Coordinates of C-alpha atoms in Angstrom, one line a residue:
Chain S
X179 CA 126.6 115.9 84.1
X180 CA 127.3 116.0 88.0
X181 CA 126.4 113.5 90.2
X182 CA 124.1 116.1 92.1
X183 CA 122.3 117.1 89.0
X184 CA 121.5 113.4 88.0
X185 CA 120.4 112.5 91.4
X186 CA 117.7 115.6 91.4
X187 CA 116.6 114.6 87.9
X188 CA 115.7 111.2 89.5
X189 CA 114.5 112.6 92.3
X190 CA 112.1 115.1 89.9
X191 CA 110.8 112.5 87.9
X192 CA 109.7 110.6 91.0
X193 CA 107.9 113.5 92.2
X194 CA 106.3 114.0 88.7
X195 CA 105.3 110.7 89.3
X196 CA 103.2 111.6 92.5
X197 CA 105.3 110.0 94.6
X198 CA 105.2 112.0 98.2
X199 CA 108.3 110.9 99.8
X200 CA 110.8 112.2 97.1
X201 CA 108.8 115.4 97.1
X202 CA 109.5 115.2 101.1
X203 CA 113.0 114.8 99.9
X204 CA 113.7 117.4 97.9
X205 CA 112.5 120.1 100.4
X206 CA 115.0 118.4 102.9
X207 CA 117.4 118.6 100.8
X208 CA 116.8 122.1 99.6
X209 CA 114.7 124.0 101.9
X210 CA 117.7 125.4 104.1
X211 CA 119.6 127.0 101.5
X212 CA 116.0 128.1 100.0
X213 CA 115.6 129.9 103.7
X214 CA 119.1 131.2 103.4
X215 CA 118.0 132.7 100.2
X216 CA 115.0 134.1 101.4
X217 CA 116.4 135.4 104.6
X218 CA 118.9 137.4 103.2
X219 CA 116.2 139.3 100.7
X220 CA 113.5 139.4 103.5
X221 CA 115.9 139.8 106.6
X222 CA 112.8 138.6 109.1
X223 CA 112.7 134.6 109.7
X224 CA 108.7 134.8 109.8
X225 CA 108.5 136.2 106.3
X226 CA 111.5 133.8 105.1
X227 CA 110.0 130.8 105.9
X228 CA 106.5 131.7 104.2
X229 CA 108.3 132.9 101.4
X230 CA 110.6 129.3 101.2
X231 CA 106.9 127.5 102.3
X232 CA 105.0 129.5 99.4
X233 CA 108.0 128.7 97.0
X234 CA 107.7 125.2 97.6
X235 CA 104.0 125.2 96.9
X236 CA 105.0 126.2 93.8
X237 CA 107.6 123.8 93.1
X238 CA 105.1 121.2 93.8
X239 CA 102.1 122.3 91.4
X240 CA 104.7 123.1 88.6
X241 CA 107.2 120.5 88.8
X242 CA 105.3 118.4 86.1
X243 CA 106.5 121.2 83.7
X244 CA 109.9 121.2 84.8
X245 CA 112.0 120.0 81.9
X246 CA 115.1 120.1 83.2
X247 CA 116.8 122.2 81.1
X248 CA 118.3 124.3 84.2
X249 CA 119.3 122.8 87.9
X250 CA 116.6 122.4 89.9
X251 CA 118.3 124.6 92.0
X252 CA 118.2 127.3 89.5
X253 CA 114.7 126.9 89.1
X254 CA 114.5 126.9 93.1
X255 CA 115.8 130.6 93.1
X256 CA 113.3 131.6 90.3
X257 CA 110.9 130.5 92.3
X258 CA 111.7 132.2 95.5
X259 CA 112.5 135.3 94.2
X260 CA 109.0 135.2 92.4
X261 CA 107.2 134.9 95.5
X262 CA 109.5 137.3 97.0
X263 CA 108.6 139.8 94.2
X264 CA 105.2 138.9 94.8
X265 CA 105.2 139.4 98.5
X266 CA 105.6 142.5 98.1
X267 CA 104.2 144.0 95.4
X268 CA 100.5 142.7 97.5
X269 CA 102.4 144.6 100.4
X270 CA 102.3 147.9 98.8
X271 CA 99.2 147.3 97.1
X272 CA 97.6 147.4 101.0
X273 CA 96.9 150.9 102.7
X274 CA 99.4 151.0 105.1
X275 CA 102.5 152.6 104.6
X276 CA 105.8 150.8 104.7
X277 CA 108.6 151.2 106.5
X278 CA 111.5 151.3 103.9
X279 CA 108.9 153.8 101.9
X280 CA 110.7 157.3 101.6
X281 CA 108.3 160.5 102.9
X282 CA 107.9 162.7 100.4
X283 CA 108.2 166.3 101.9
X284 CA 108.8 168.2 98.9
X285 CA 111.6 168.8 97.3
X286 CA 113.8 165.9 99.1
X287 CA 113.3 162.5 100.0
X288 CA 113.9 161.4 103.3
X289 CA 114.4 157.8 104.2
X290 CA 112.8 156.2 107.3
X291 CA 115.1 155.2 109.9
X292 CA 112.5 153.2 111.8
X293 CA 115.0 150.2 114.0
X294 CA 114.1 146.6 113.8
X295 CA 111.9 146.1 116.6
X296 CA 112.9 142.4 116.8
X297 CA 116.7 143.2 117.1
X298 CA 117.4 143.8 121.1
X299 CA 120.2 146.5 122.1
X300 CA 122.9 143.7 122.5
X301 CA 122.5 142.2 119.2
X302 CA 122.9 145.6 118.1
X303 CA 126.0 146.0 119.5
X304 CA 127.4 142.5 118.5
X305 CA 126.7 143.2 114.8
X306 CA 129.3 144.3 112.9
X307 CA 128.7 147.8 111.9
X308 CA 129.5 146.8 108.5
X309 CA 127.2 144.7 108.1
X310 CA 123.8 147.1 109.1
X311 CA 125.2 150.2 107.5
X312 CA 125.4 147.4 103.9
X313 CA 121.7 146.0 105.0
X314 CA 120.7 149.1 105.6
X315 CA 121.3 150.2 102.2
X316 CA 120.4 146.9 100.7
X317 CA 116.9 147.7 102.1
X318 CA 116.3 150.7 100.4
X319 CA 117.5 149.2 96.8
X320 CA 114.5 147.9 94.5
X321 CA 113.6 144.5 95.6
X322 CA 114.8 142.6 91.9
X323 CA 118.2 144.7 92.4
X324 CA 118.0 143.2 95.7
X325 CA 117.6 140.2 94.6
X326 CA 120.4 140.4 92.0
X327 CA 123.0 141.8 94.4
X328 CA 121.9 138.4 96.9
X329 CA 122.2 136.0 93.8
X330 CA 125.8 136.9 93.1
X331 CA 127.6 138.0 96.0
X332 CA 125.6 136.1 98.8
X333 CA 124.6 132.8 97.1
X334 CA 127.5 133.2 94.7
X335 CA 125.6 132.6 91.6
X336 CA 127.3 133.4 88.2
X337 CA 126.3 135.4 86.3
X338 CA 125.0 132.7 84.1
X339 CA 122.9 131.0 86.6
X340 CA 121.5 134.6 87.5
X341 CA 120.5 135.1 83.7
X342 CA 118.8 131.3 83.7
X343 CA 117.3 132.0 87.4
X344 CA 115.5 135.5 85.9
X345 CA 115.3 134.4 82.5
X346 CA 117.1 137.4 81.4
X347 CA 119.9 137.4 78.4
X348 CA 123.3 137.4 80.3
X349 CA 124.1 140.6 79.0
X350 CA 121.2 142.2 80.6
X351 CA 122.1 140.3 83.3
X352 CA 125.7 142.1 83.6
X353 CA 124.2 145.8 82.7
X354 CA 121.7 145.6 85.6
X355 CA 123.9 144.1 88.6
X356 CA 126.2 147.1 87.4
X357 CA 123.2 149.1 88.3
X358 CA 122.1 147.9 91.2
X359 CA 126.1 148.3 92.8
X360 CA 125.8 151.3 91.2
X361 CA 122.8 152.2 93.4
X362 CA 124.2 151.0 96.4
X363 CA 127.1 152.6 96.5
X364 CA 125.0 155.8 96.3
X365 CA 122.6 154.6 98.9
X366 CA 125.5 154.0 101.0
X367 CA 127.2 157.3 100.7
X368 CA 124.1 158.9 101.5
X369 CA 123.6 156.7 104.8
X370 CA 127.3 158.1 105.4
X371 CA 126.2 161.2 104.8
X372 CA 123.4 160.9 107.1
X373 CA 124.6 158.9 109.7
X374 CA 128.6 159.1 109.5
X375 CA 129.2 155.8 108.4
X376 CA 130.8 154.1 105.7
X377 CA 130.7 150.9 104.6
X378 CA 135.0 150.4 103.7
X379 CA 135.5 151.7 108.0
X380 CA 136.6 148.6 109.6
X381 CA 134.2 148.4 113.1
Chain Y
X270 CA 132.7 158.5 76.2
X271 CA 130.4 160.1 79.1
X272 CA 131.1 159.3 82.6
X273 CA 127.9 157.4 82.8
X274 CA 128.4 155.2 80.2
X275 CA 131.9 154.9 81.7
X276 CA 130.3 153.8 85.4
X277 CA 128.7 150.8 83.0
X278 CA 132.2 149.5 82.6
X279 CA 132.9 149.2 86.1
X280 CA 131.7 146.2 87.1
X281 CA 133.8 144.1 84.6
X282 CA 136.9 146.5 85.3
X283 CA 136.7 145.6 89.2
X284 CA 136.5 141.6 87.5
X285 CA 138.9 142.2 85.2
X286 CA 136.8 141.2 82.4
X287 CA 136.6 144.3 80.5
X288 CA 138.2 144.2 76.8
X289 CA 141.7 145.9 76.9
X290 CA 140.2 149.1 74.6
X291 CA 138.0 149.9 77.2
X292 CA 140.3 149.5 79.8
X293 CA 142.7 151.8 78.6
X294 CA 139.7 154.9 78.3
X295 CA 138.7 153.6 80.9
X296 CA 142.3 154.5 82.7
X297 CA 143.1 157.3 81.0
X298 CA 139.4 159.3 82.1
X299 CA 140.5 158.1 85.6
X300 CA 143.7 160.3 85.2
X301 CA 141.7 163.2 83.5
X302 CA 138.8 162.7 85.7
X303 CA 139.6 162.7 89.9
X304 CA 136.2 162.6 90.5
X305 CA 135.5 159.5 88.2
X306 CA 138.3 157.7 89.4
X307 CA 136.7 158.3 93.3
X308 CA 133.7 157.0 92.2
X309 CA 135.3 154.1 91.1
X310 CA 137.4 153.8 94.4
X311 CA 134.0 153.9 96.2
X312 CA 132.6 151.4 93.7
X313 CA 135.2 148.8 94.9
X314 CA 135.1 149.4 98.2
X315 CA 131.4 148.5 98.1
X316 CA 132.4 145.5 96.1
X317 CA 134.8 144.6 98.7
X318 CA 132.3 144.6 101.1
X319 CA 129.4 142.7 99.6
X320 CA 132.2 139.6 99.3
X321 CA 131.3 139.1 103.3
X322 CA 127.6 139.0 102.6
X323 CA 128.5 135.4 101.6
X324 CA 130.4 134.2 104.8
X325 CA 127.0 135.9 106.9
X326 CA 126.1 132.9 109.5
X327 CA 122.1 132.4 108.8
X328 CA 120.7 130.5 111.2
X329 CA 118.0 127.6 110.1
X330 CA 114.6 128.1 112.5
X331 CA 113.6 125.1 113.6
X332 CA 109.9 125.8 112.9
X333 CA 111.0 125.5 109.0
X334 CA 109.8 122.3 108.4
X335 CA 106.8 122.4 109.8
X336 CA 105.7 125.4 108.1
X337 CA 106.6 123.9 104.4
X338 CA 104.6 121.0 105.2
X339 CA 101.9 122.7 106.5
X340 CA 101.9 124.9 103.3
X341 CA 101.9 121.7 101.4
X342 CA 99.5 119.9 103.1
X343 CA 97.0 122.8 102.6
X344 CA 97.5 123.8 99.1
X345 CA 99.3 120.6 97.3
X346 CA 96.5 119.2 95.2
X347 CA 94.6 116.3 97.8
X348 CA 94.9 113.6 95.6
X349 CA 99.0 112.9 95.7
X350 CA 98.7 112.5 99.4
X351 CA 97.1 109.1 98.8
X352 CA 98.2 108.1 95.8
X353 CA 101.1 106.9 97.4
X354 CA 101.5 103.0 96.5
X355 CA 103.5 100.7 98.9
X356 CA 106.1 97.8 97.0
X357 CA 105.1 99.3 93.9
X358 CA 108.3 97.6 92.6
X359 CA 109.3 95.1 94.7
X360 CA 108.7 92.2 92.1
X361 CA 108.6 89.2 94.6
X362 CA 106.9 86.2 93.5
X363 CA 105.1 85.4 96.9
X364 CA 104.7 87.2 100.0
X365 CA 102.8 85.7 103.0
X366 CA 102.9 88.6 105.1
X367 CA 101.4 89.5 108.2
X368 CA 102.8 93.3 109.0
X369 CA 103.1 94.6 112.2
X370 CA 104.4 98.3 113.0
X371 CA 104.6 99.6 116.1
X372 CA 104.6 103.6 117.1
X373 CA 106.4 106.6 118.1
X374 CA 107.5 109.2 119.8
X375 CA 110.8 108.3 120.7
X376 CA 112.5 106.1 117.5
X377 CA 115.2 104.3 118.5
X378 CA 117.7 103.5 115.4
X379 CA 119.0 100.4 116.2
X380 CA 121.9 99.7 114.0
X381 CA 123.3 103.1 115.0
X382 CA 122.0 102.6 119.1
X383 CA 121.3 106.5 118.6
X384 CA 117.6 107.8 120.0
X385 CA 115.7 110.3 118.2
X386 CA 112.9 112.6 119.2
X387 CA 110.2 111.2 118.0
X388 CA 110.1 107.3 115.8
X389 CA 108.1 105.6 113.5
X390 CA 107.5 101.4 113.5
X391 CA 106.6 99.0 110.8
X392 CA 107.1 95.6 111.0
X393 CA 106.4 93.1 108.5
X394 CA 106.8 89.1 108.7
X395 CA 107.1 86.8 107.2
X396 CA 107.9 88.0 103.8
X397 CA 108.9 85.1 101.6
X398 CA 110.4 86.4 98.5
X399 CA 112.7 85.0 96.0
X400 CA 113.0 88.2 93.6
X401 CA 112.6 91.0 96.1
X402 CA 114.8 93.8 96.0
X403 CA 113.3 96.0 98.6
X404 CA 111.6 94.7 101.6
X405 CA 109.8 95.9 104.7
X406 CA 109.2 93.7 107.6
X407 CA 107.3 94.6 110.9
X408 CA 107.4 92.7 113.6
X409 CA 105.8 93.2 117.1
X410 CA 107.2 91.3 119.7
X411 CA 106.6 91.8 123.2
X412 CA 104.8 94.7 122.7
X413 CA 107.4 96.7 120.8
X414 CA 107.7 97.5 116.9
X415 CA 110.2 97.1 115.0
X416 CA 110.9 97.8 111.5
X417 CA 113.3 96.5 109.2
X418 CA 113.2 97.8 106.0
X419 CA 116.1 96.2 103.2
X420 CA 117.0 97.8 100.0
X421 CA 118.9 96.8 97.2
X422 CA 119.3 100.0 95.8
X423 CA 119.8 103.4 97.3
X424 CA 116.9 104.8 99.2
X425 CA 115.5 106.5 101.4
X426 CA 113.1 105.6 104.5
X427 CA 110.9 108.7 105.4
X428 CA 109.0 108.2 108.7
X429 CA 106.4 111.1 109.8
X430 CA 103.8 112.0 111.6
X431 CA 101.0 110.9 110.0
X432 CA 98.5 114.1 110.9
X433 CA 101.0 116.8 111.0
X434 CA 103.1 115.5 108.0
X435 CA 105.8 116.5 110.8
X436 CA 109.6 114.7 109.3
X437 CA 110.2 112.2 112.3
X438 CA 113.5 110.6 111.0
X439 CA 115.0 109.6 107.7
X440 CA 117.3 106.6 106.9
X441 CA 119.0 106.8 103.8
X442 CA 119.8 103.1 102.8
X443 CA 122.4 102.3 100.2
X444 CA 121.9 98.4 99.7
X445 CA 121.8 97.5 102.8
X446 CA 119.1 96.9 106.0
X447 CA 117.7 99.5 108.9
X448 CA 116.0 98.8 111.5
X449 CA 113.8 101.1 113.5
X450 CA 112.6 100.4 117.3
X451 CA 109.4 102.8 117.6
X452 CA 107.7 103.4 120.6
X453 CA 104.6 105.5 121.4
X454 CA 105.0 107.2 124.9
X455 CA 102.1 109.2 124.4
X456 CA 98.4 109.3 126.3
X457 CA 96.7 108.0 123.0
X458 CA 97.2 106.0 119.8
X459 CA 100.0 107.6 117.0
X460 CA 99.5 107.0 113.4
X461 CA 103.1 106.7 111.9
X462 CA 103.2 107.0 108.3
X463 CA 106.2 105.3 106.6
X464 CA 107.4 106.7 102.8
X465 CA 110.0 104.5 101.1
X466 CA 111.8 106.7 98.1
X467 CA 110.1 105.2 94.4
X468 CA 106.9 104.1 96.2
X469 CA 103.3 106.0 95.2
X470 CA 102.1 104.8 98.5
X471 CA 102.8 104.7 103.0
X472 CA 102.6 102.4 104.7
X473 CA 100.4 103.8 107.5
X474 CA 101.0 102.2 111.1
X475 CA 98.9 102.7 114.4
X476 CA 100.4 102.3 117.2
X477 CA 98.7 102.0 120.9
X478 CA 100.4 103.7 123.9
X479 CA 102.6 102.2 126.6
X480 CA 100.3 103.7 129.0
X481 CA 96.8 103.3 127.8
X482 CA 94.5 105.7 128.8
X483 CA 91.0 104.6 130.7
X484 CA 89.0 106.4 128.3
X485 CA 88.9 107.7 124.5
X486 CA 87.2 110.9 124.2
X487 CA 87.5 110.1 120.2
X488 CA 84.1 110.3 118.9
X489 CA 82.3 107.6 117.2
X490 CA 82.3 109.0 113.3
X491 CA 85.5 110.5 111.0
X492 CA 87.6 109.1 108.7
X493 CA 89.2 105.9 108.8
X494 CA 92.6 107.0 110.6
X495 CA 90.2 108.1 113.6
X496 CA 88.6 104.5 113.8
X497 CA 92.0 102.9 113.6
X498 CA 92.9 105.3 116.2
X499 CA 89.7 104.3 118.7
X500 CA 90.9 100.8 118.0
X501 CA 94.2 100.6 118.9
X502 CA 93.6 102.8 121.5
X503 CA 91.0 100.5 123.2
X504 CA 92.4 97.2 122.4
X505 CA 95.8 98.0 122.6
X506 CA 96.7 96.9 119.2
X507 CA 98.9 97.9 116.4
X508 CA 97.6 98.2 113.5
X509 CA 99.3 98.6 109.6
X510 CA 97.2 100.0 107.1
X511 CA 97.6 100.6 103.3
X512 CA 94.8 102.3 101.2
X513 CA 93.8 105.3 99.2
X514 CA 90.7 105.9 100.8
X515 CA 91.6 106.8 104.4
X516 CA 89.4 109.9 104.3
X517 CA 86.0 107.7 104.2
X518 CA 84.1 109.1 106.6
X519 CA 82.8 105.5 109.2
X520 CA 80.9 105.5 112.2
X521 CA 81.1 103.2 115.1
X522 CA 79.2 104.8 117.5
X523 CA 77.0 102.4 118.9
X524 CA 78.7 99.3 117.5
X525 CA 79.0 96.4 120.3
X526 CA 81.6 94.5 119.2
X527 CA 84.6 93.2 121.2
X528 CA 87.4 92.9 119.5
X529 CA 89.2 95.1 117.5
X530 CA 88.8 92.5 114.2
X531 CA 84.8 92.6 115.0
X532 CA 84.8 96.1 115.0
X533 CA 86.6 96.8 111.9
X534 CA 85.0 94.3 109.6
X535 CA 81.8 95.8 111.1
X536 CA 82.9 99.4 110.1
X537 CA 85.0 99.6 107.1
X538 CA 84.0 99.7 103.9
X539 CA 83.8 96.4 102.4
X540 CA 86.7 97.4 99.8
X541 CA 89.0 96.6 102.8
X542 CA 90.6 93.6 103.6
X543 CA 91.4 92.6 107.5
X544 CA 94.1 89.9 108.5
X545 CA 95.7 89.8 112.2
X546 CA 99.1 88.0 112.9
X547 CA 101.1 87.9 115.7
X548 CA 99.6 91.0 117.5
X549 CA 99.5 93.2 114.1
X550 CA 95.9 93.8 111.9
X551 CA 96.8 94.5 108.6
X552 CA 94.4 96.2 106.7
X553 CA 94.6 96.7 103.0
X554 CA 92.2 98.3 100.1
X555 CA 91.0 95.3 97.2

């Protein structure tokens, strides 16, 4: 057992206890690669940080039934992408339309390409094209493909961790991440397609 | 075998984890099939590419921590806030204590000579204790806090804003001794709240400004904090309190008294003991 995991589990059994400050400590200790996390599925630091601030919310009213059994970081990420899941399934429950929702006109989809209103022109041209053209497609990919894709090649989960984070067999794990990079490699084709990009062109 | 169940294969053939049967059909469709083996090309390439997703520099906002506590302040269920219990374990056979803790703003770390943004005080003296493995003194001399807390064990010495729940500083102490220097350069009183790792409850420590203002618009009724508050603001003392039941709502509008002890024993609910040493009122819960 690492030292990291046994200093958690007394850190968790303290805050089972009701003790404040450890809880104080854990979110110190956690809360920037939570944000990390959540940043990379949300990619807006407003919605990251509820999304890290509603995650630990969580953490707090359910950590009396937190066995142990997986990291506490583990159980972190299954937390945030639950509230990230959440998040936006109450987004498209609302009336308004969003932005990363394809029109339908008929026969063929078209996607939005609505630009980040927070992003000024310079930062545009600072960022590697590589980079937004993979965003961009990343966007469009159902949010717990999303997800999947961040786990393993962002936060460099294994594929293990991913199947105890979801509470998926590890199997299912592997088939669905191979269709999810499936996905994105069509998404990103088409936003060649569309806006003569690829993702392999070195900017 | 179809393309398509071929394209599930090609996640563990870019890892190199697929069986060596598959691998060969795999190879030999991709000689038969141009357009498969493209796909496949493609398929990398985007693998390729996702592998700097994890180098991506992510910036941490600084209003982060504020808006987790926030959160938790809000929704966390009341009751842990106060069931915080101070020396829980300490397991000292006598302590004559007067504690003192002084205020905030700016902390001032004393073993490391490094200032911070904003400080917490405690000071506690004399503790006489023969069995104690983790002790925190406050002392106020001169008119400045300081707080020495010594552990025995490794832990951690959390000092926030009391009404915010905004993180001020953290010591982590691995058997050894911290002291803290807190000061309060602000207009009115500052309520520092002091969490030591293993301990159900703060210490909670009032601390008057440097500059006193002439008047406190604080009104005469609210919760126990605000009287402490109106004290140390008018009588320009620091005051160390440790109790569950800091939410009682008290009134002192109207009350004549004139001094701070008078006034509290006057106001507080009788469940709360009042001592006063060296400059410091200590107030604790029966």
């Amino acid at each position: 057992m690492s030292d990291n995991f046994q200093a958690d589990a007394m850190l968790i059994e303290r805050v089972q206890r009701g003790d404040r400050a450890s809880l104080n400590e854990l979110v110190l200790k956690y809360q920037d690669r939570a944000y990390q996390y959540a940043f990379r599925l949300t990619r807006n630091p407003e919605e990251a940080a509820d999304t890290v601030a509603d995650a630990f919310v969580r953490v707090n009213n359910a950590i009396k039934n937190f066995k142990g059994q997986s990291s506490f970081s583990t159980w972190l990420y299954r937390i945030i992408t639950n509230c990230y899941l959440d998040r936006k399934k109450k987004e498209k429950n609302r009336s308004t339309v969003s932005l990363d929702a394809p029109i339908n006109q008929g026969d063929d989809e078209v996607l939005r390409d609505i630009e980040d209103p927070g992003r000024t022109p310079e930062e545009d041209v600072i960022r590697n094209e590589r980079e937004a053209v993979l965003q961009r497609a990343l966007a469009k990919l159902p949010e717990f493909q999303k997800a999947m894709i961040v786990m393993y090649h962002a936060e460099q989960l294994s594929y293990e961790e991913i199947a105890e984070a979801l509470d998926l067999p590890l199997g299912t794990v592997k088939s669905r991440l191979n269709r999810a990079r499936l996905s994105l490699r069509e998404l990103l084709e088409k936003d060649a397609e569309l806006f003569g990009t690829a993702v392999s062109q070195e900017s | 075998m179809s393309s398509n169940s071929l394209r599930d294969h090609f996640s563990a053939y870019y890892e190199g984890s697929l069986e060596p049967g598959l691998v060969v059909v795999l190879e030999n469709a991709f000689r038969t099939d141009s357009g498969l083996k493209a796909e496949y090309e493609r398929f990398s390439e985007t693998l390729d590419s996702l592998g700097h997703m994890a180098i991506e520099d992510i910036p941490i906002p600084n209003f982060l921590s504020d808006r987790i506590q926030s959160r938790l302040n809000v929704e966390a269920p009341k009751a842990r806030w106060y069931e915080l219990v101070w020396i829980r374990q300490l397991g000292f056979t006598a302590v004559a204590a007067t504690a003192i803790i002084g205020a905030v703003v700016a902390i001032q770390s004393k073993d490391s000579g490094t200032v911070a943004q904003a400080g917490v005080a405690t000071s506690n003296q004399p503790q006489v204790s023969t069995q104690a493995t983790d002790i925190l003194k406050v002392s106020v001399e001169g008119g400045n806090a300081t707080a020495t807390f010594t552990g025995s064990t490794s832990k951690s010495v959390i000092v926030t804003d009391h009404e915010s729940q905004k993180l001020l500083k953290k010591y982590d102490v691995t058997a050894g001794t911290v002291q803290i220097g807190l000061e309060n350069p602000g207009a009115e009183a500052f309520v520092f709240q002091v969490d030591v790792t293993g301990e159900k409850r703060p210490t909670l420590v009032v601390v008057p400004p440097v500059t006193r203002s002439t008047t406190s618009d604080l009104k005469g009724t609210g919760g126990v904090i605000d009287l402490l508050k109106y004290v140390s603001d008018r009588f320009n003392v620091h005051i160390q309190i440790t109790a569950d039941n800091v939410k009682d709502t008290v009134r002192w509008d109207g009350i004549k008294s004139t001094s701070a002890n008078e006034i509290l024993e006057e106001v507080l609910p009788k469940n709360f003991t009042i001592q006063e040493s060296d400059g410091l009122i200590v107030i604790q819960d029966r």
